[in-house]
Coordinates of C-alpha atoms and ligand atoms in Angstrom, one line a residue:
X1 CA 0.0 0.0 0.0
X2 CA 1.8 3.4 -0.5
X3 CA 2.3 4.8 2.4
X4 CA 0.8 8.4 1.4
X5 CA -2.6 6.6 2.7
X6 CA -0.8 6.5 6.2
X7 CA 0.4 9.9 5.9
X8 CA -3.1 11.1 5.7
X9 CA -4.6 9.4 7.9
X10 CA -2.2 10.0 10.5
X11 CA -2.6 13.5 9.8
X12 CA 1.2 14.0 8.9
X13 CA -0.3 15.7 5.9
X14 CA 0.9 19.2 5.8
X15 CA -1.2 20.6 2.5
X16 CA 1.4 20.9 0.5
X17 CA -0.9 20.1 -2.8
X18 CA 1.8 18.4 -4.4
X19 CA 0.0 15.3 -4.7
X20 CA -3.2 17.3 -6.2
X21 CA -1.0 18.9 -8.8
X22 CA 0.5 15.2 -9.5
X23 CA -2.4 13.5 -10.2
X24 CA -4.5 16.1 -12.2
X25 CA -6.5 17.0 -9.1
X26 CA -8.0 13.4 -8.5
X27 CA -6.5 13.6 -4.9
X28 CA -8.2 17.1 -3.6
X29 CA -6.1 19.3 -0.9
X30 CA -8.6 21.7 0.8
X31 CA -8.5 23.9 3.9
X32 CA -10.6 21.6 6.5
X33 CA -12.6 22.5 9.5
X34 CA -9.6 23.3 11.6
X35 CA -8.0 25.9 9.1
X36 CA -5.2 23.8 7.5
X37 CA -4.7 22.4 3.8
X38 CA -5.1 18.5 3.9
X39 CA -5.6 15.7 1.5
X40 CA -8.5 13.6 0.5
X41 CA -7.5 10.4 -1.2
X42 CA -11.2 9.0 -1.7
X43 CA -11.2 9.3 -5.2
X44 CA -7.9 8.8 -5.7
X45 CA -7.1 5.3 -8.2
X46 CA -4.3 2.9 -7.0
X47 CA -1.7 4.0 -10.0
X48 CA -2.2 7.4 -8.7
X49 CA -1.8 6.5 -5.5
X50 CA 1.7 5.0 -6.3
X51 CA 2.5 8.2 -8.2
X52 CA 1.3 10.8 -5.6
X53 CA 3.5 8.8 -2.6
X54 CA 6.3 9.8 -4.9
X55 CA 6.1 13.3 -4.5
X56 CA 4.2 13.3 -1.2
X57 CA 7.1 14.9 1.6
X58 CA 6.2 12.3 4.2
X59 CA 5.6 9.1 2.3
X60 CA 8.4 6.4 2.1
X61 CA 7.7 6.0 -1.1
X62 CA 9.4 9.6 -1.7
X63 CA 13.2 10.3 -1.9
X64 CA 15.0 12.1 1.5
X65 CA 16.8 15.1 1.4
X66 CA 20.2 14.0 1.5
X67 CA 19.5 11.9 -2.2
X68 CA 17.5 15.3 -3.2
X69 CA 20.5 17.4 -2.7
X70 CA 22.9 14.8 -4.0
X71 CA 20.9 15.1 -7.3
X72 CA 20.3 19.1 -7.3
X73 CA 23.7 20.5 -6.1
X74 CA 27.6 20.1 -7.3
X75 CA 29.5 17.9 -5.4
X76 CA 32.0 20.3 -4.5
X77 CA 29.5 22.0 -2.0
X78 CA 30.3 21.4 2.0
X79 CA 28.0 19.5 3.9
X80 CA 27.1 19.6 7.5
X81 CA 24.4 17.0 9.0
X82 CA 22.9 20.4 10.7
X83 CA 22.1 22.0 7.4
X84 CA 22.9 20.3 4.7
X85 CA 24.9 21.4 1.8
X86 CA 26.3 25.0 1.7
X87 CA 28.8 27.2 -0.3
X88 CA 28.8 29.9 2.1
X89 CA 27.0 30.9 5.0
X90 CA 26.2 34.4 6.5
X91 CA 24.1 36.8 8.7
X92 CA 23.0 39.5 6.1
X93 CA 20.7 42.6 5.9
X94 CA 19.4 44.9 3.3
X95 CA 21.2 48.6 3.9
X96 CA 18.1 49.8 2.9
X97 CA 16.2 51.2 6.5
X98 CA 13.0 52.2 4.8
X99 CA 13.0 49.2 3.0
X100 CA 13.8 46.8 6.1
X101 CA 10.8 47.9 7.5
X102 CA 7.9 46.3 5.1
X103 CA 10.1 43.0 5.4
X104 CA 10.0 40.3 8.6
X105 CA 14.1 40.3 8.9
X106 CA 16.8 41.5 7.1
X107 CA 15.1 41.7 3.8
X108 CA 17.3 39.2 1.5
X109 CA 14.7 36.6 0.6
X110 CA 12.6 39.9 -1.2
X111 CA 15.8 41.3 -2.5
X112 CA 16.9 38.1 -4.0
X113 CA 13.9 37.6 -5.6
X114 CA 13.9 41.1 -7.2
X115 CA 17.6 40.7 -8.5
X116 CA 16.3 37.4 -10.0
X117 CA 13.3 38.9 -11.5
X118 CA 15.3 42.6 -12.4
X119 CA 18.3 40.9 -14.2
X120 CA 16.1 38.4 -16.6
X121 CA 16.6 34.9 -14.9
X122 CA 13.1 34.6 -13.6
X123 CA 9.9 35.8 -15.2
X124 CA 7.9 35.5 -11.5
X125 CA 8.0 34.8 -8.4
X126 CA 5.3 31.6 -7.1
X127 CA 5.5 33.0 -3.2
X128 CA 2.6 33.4 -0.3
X129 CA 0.8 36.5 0.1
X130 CA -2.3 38.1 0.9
X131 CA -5.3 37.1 -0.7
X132 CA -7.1 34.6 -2.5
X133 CA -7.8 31.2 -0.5
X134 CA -8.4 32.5 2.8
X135 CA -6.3 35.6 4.3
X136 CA -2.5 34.3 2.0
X137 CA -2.5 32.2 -0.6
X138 CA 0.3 31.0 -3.2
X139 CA 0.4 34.2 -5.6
X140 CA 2.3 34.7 -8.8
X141 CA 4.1 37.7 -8.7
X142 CA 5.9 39.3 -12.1
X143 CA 7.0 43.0 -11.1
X144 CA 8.9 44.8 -8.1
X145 CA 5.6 46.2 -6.9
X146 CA 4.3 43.2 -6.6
X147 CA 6.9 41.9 -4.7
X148 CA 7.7 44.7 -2.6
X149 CA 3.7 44.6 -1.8
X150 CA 4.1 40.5 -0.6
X151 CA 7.0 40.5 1.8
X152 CA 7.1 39.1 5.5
X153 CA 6.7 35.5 7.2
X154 CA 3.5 34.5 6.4
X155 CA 2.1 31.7 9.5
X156 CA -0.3 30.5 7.7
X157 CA -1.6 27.0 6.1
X158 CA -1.5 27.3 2.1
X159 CA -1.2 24.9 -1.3
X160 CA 0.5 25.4 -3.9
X161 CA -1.0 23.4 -6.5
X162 CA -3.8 26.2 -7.8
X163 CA -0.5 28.6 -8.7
X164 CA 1.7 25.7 -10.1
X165 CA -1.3 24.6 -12.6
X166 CA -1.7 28.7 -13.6
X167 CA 1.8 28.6 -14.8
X168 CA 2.4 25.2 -16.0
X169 CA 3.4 24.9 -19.7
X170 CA 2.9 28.6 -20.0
X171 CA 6.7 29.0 -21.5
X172 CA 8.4 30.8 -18.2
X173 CA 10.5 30.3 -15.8
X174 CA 10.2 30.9 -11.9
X175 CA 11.6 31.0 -8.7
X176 CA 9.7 29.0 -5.9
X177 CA 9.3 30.5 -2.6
X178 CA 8.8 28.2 0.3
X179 CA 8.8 26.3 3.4
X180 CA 11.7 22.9 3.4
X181 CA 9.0 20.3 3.2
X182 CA 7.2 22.8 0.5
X183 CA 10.4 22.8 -1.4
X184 CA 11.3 19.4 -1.0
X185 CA 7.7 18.5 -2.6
X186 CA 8.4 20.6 -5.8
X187 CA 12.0 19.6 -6.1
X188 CA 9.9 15.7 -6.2
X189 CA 7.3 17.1 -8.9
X190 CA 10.3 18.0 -10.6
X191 CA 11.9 15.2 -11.1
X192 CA 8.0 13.3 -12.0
X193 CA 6.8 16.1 -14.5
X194 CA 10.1 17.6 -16.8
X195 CA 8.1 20.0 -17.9
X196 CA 7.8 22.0 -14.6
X197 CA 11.1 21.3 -13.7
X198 CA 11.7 23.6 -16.8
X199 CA 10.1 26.1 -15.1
X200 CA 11.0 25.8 -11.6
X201 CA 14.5 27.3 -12.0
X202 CA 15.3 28.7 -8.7
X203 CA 14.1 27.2 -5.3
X204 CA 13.7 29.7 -2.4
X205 CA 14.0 28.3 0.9
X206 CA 12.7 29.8 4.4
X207 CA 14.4 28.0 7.5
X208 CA 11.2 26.5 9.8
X209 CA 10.0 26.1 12.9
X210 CA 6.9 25.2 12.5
X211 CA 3.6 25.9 10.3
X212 CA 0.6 27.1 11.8
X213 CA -2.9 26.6 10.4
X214 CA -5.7 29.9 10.2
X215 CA -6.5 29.5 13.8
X216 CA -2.9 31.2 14.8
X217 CA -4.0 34.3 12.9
X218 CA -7.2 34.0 14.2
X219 CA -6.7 33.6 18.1
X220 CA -4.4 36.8 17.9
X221 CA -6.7 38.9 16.0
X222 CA -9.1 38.1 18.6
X223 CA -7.5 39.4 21.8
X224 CA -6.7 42.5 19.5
X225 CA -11.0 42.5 19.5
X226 CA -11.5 41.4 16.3
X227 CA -13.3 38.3 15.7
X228 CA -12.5 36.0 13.2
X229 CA -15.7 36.7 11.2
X230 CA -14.6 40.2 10.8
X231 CA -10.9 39.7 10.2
X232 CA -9.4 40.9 6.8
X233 CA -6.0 41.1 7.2
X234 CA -3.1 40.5 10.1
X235 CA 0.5 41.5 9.7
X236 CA 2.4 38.5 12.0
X237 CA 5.9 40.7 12.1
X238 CA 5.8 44.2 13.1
X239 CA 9.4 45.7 13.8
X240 CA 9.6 48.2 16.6
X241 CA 12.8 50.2 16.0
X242 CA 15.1 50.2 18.9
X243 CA 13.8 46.8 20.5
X244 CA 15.5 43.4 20.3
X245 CA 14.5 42.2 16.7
X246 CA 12.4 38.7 18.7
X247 CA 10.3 41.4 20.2
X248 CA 8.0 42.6 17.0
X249 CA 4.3 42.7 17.4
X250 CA 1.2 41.4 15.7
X251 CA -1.4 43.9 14.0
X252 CA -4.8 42.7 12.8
X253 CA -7.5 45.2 10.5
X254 CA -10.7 44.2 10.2
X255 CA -11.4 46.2 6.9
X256 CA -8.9 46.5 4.0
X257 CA -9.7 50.1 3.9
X258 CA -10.5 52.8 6.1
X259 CA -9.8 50.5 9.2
X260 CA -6.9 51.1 11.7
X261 CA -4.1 48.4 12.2
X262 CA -4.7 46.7 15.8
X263 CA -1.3 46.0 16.8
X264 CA -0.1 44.4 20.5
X265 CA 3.0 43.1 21.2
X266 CA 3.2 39.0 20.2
X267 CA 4.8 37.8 23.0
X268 CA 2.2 39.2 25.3
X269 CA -0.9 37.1 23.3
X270 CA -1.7 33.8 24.1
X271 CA -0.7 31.7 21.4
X272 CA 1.9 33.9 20.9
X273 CA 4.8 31.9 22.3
X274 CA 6.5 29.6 19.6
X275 CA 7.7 27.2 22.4
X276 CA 3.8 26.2 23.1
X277 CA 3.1 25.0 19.7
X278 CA -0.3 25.9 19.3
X279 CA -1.6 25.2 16.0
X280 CA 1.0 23.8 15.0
X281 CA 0.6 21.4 12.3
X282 CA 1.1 17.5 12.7
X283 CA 3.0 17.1 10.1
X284 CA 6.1 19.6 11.6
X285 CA 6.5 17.2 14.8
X286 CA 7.6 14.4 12.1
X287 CA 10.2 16.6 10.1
X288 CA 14.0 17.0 10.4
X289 CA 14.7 19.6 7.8
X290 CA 15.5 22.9 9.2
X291 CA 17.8 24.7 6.9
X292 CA 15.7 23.9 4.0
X293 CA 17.9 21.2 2.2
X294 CA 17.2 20.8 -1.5
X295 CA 16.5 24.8 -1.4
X296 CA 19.4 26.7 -3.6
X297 CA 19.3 29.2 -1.1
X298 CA 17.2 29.4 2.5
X299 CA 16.9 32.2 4.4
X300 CA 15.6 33.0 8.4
X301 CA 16.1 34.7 11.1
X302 CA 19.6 34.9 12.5
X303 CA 18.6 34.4 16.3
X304 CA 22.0 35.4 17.3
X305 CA 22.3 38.1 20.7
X306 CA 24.7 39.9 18.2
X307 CA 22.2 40.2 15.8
X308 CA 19.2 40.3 18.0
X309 CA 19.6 43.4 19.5
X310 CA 19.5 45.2 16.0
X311 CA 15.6 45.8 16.0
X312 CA 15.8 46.1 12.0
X313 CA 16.2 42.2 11.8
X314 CA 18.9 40.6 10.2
X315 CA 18.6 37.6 8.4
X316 CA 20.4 33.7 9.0
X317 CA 21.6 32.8 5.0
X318 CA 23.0 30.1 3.6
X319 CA 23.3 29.9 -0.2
X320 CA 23.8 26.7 -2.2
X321 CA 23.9 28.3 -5.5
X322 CA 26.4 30.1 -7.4
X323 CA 24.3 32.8 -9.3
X324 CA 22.7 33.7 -6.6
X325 CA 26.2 33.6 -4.9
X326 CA 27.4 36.2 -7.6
X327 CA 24.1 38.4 -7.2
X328 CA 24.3 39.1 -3.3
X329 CA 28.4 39.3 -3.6
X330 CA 27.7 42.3 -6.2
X331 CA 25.3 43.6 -3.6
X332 CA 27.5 43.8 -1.3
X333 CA 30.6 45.4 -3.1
X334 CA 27.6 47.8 -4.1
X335 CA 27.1 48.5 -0.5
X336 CA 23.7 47.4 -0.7
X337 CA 23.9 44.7 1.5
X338 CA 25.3 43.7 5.1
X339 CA 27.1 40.7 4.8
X340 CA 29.1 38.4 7.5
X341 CA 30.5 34.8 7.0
X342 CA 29.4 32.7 10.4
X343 CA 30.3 29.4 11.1
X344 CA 28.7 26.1 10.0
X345 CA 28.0 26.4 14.2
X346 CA 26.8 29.2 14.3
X347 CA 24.4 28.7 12.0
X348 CA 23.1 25.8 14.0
X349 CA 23.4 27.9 17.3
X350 CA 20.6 30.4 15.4
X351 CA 18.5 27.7 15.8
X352 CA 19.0 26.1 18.6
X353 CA 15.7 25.4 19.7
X354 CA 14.1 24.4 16.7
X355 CA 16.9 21.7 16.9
X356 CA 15.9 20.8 20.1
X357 CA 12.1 20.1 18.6
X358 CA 13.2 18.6 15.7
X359 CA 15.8 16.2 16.8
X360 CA 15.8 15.2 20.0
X361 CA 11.9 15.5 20.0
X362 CA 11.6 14.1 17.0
X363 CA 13.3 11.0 18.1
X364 CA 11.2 10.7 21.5
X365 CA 8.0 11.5 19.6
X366 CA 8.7 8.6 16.6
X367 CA 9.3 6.4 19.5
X368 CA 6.6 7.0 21.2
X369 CA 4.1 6.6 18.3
X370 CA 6.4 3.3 17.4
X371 CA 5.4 2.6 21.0
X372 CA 2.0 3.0 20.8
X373 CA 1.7 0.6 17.4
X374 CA 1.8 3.3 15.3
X375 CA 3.0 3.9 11.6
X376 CA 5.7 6.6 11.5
X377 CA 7.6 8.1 8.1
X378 CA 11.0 7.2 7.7
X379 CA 13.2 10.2 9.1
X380 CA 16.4 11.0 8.8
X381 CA 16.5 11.0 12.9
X382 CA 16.1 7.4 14.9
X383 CA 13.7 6.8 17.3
X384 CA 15.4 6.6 20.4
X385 CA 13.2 7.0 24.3
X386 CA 16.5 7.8 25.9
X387 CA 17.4 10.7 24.1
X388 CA 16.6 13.6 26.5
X389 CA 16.4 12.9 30.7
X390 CA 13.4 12.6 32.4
X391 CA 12.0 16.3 32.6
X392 CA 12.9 17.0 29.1
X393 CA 10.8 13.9 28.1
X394 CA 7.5 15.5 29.3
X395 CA 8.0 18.5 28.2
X396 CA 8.4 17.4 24.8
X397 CA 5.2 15.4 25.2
X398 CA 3.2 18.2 27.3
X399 CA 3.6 20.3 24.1
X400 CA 2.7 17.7 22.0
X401 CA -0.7 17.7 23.6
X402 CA -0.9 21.3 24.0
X403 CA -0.6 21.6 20.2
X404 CA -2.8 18.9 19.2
X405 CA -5.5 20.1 21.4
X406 CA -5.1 23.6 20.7
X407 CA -7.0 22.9 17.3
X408 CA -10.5 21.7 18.4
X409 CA -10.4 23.5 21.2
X410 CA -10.3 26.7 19.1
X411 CA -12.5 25.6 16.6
X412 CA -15.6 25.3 19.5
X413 CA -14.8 28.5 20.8
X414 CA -14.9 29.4 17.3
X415 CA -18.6 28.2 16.7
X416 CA -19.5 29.3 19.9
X417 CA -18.4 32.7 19.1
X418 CA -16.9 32.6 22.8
X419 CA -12.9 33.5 22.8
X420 CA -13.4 32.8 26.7
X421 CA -14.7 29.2 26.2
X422 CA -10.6 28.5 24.2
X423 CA -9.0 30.6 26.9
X424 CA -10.8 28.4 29.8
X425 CA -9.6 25.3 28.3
X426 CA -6.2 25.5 27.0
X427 CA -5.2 27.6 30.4
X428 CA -4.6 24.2 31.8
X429 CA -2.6 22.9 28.8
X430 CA -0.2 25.8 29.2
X431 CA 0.6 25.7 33.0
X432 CA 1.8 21.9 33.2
X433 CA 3.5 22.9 29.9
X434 CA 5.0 25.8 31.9
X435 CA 5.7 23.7 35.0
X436 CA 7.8 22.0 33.2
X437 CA 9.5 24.0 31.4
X438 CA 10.8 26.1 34.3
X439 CA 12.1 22.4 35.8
X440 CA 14.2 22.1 32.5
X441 CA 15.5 26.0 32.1
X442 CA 18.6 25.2 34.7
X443 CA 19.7 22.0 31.4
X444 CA 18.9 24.4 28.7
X445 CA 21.6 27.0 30.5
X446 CA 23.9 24.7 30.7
X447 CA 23.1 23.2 27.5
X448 CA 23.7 27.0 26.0
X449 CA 26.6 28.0 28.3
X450 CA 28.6 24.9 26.8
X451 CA 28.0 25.5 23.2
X452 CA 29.1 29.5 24.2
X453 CA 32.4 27.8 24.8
X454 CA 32.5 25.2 21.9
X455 CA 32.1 28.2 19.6
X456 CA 34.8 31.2 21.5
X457 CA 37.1 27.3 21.1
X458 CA 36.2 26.5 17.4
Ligands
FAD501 C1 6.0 29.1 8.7 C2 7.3 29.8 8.9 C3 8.1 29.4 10.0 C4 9.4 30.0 10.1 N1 10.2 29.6 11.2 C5 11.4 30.2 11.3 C6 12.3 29.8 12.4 O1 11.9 28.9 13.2 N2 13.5 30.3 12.5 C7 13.9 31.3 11.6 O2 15.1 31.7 11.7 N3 13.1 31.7 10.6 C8 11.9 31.2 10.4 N4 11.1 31.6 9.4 C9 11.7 32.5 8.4 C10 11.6 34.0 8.8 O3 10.4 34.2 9.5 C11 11.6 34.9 7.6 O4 10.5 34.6 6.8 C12 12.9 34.8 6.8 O5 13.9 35.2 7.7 C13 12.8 35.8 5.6 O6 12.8 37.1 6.0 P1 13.2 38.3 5.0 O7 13.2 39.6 5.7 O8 14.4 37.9 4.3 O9 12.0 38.2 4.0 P2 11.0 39.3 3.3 O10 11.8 40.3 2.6 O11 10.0 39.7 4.3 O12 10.3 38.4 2.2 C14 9.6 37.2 2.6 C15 9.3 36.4 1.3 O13 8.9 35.1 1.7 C16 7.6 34.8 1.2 N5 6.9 34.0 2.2 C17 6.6 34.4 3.4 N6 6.0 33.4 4.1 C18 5.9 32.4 3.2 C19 5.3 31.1 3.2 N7 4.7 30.6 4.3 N8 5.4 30.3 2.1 C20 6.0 30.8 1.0 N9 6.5 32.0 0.9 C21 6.4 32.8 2.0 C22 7.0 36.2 0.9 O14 6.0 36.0 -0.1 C23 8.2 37.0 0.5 O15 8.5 36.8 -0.9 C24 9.8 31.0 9.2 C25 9.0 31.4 8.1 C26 7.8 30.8 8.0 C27 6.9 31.2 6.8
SF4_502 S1 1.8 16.3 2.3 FE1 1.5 17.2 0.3 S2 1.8 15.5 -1.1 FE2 1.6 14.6 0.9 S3 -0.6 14.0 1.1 FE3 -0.4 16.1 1.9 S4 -0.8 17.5 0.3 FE4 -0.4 15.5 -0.6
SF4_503 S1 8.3 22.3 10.3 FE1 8.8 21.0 8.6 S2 6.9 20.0 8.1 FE2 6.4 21.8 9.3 S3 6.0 23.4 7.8 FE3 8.1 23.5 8.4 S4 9.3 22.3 6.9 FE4 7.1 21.7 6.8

């Protein structure tokens, strides 16, 4: 049986729409009940079944990153189990001040895209903005306004198989923006349908924690006062200038016109911490790609204290490809860009608790589920009980629950029109998750103090 059957009903599907586009829409992605993009198979016919596993991110019928990037990227690239392949790795920013502003951190990912567009290699840009299929959507953008207009992180479930069909065949060539698992999914359509890998001609990767599905928006715009029937619009990173770039703030509209940004500060909403996973989708506590592997570039945050403290955000890059290697070197001699080289560590350190999710949680949670009779995908990452002490154990599995919960609790409150009713509930959820948490702080100090040192030694 392929095993994209299992991914779906384990709910480890993440909405890519890979399999939609693969199959001529006989499988169906759709937003479901709980505000996140996931397959239906019911129609689906066992040859395109076998065909849709292929492509599918989580199926074992689908080829890992490591072979991916073996069959995209020059040998001569170095390699790091942390994040994959790499020819160089940096924190960078846009000079640009005004321009920093409309983007989440240090504005690369948009001014790559432009460069690309601007200097004839690309004729759009497939990326999420706003509009469309719910608040963002996959968009097609062809022109610097365009693309200037759809900047920032966008936390929100999407598909992109309605924008790959409006482009495919139509003679011209893009650059793919996306999450790893996103871009890992395209790189397998590639290789299935030579047609679009004519077109797909630049893979844009964004480094991820985790993908949220339309509740996240949702629950914040709410305790900004207004409801999710009313919402138009959010804005999920709003820089305030002379703060530590972690401490931007969340604005919600409920008009596109003539209505005034709501804005608080994220941290301060519930929901609004990353570590509680609300929302979070299923299919992020089975994944072990951070850096965005098969991606010829991926860009995120560089969640460095050097860095940090610069409220314009500066980004985490590491480029795999050696046009767009040339592109952001002329930036920089043009004085365009901020660039410094960081370590293969240092990269890692950026992320250091989005490893802790998705390595040593990873492992715990695949051996759990093997525990509990379950089917798991093949990962890159063992499953291994022993992996983290005691404390660290349940914590990992406290937010586990306070994630998967976090989704039908919100959509009752949702249908009871009763913000209360969510806040009741998942009050609970978020003090044992905080209990113990504050039991594992003193092992995550030490845990940080010692890489400190690794990195003043290396
Ligand atoms: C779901 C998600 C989780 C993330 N988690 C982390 C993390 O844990 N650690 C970290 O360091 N960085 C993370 N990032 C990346 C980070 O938030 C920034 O997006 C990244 O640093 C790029 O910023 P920028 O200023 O260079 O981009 P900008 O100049 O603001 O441009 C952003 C570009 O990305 C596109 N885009 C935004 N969101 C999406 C999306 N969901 N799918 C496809 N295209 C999109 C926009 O259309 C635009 O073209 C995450 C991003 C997302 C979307
Ligand atoms: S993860 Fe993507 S390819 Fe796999 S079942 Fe879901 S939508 Fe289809
Ligand atoms: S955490 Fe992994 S599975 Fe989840 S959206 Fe990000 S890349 Fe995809």
């Amino acid at each position: 049986m392929p095993t994209i059957e299992q991914v779906v009903q384990r709910d480890i599907c993440v909405g890519c729409g890979a399999c939609q586009f693969a199959t001529r829409g006989e499988i169906n992605v759709r937003r479901n009940e709980l505000g996140y993009y996931s397959a239906d198979l019911s129609r689906a016919r066992p040859h395109n079944l076998a065909t849709a596993s292929r492509v599918c991110p989580f199926s074992n019928e689908s080829q890992n990153e490591d072979v991916i990037a073996a069959a995209v990227f020059p040998a001569v690239l170095k390699s790091d189990p942390r994040t994959g392949r790499y020819l160089s790795i940096a924190a960078a920013r846009v000079r640009a001040d005004d321009y920093l502003l409309g983007s989440s951190s240090g504005g690369l990912t948009s001014w790559i895209l432009m460069q690309l567009l601007e200097s004839g290699h690309i004729d759009g840009v497939i990326h999420v903005g706003q509009g469309g299929d719910g608040l963002f959507s996959y968009r097609i953008s062809r022109s610097r306004q365009e693309l200037t207009a759809r900047r920032k992180s966008i936390y929100y479930s999407t598909s992109f198989n309605t924008a790959l069909q409006s482009i495919h065949g139509d003679g011209q060539r893009y650059a793919l923006v996306g999450v790893p698992c996103f871009i890992k999914s395209a790189r397998l359509l590639c290789m299935e349908d030579r047609l679009l890998a004519e077109q797909l001609v630049y893979f844009i990767g964004l480094v991820c924690g985790h993908l949220k599905s339309a509740a996240f928006a949702e629950l914040l715009a709410w305790q900004c006062g207004v409801s999710p029937a009313g919402l138009a619009a959010v804005d999920f990173r709003l820089k305030q200038p002379g703060q530590d770039a972690g401490r931007y703030h969340f604005g919600a509209r409920a008009g596109l016109v003539n209505s005034e940004w709501i804005t608080r500060p994220t941290s301060q909403l519930l929901g609004g911490n990353w570590g509680h996973g609300m929302f979070q989708l299923n299919a992020c506590n089975y994944c072990d790609d951070i850096f965005a592997e098969t991606a010829d570039v991926v860009l995120g945050d560089a969640w460095l204290p050097e860095y940090r403290a610069d409220w314009r955000g500066t980004n985490i890059l590491l480029c795999r490809n050696a046009l767009i290697q040339q592109l952001i070197d002329q930036g920089k001699t043009a004085g365009e860009l901020f660039i410094q080289p960081l370590s293969v560590a240092q990269a890692a350190n950026s992320q250091a608790g989005n490893f802790r999710h998705r390595h040593e949680g990873l492992a715990l949670r695949l051996a759990d589920d093997q525990n509990a009779g379950h089917w798991v995908p093949n990962r890159r990452v063992m499953p291994d009980h022993n992996v983290v002490g005691n404390r660290r154990r349940e914590l990992i599995r406290r937010r586990r629950e306070l994630s998967r919960a976090s989704h039908g609790l919100f959509a009752e409150a949702r249908e009871q029109g009763s913000l209360d009713l969510f806040i009741d509930r998942i009050t609970p959820l978020v003090r044992q998750y905080e209990r113990y948490n504050a039991a594992s702080l003193p092992r995550r100090l030490l845990g940080l103090a010692k890489r400190r040192i690794q990195l003043i030694l290396s």
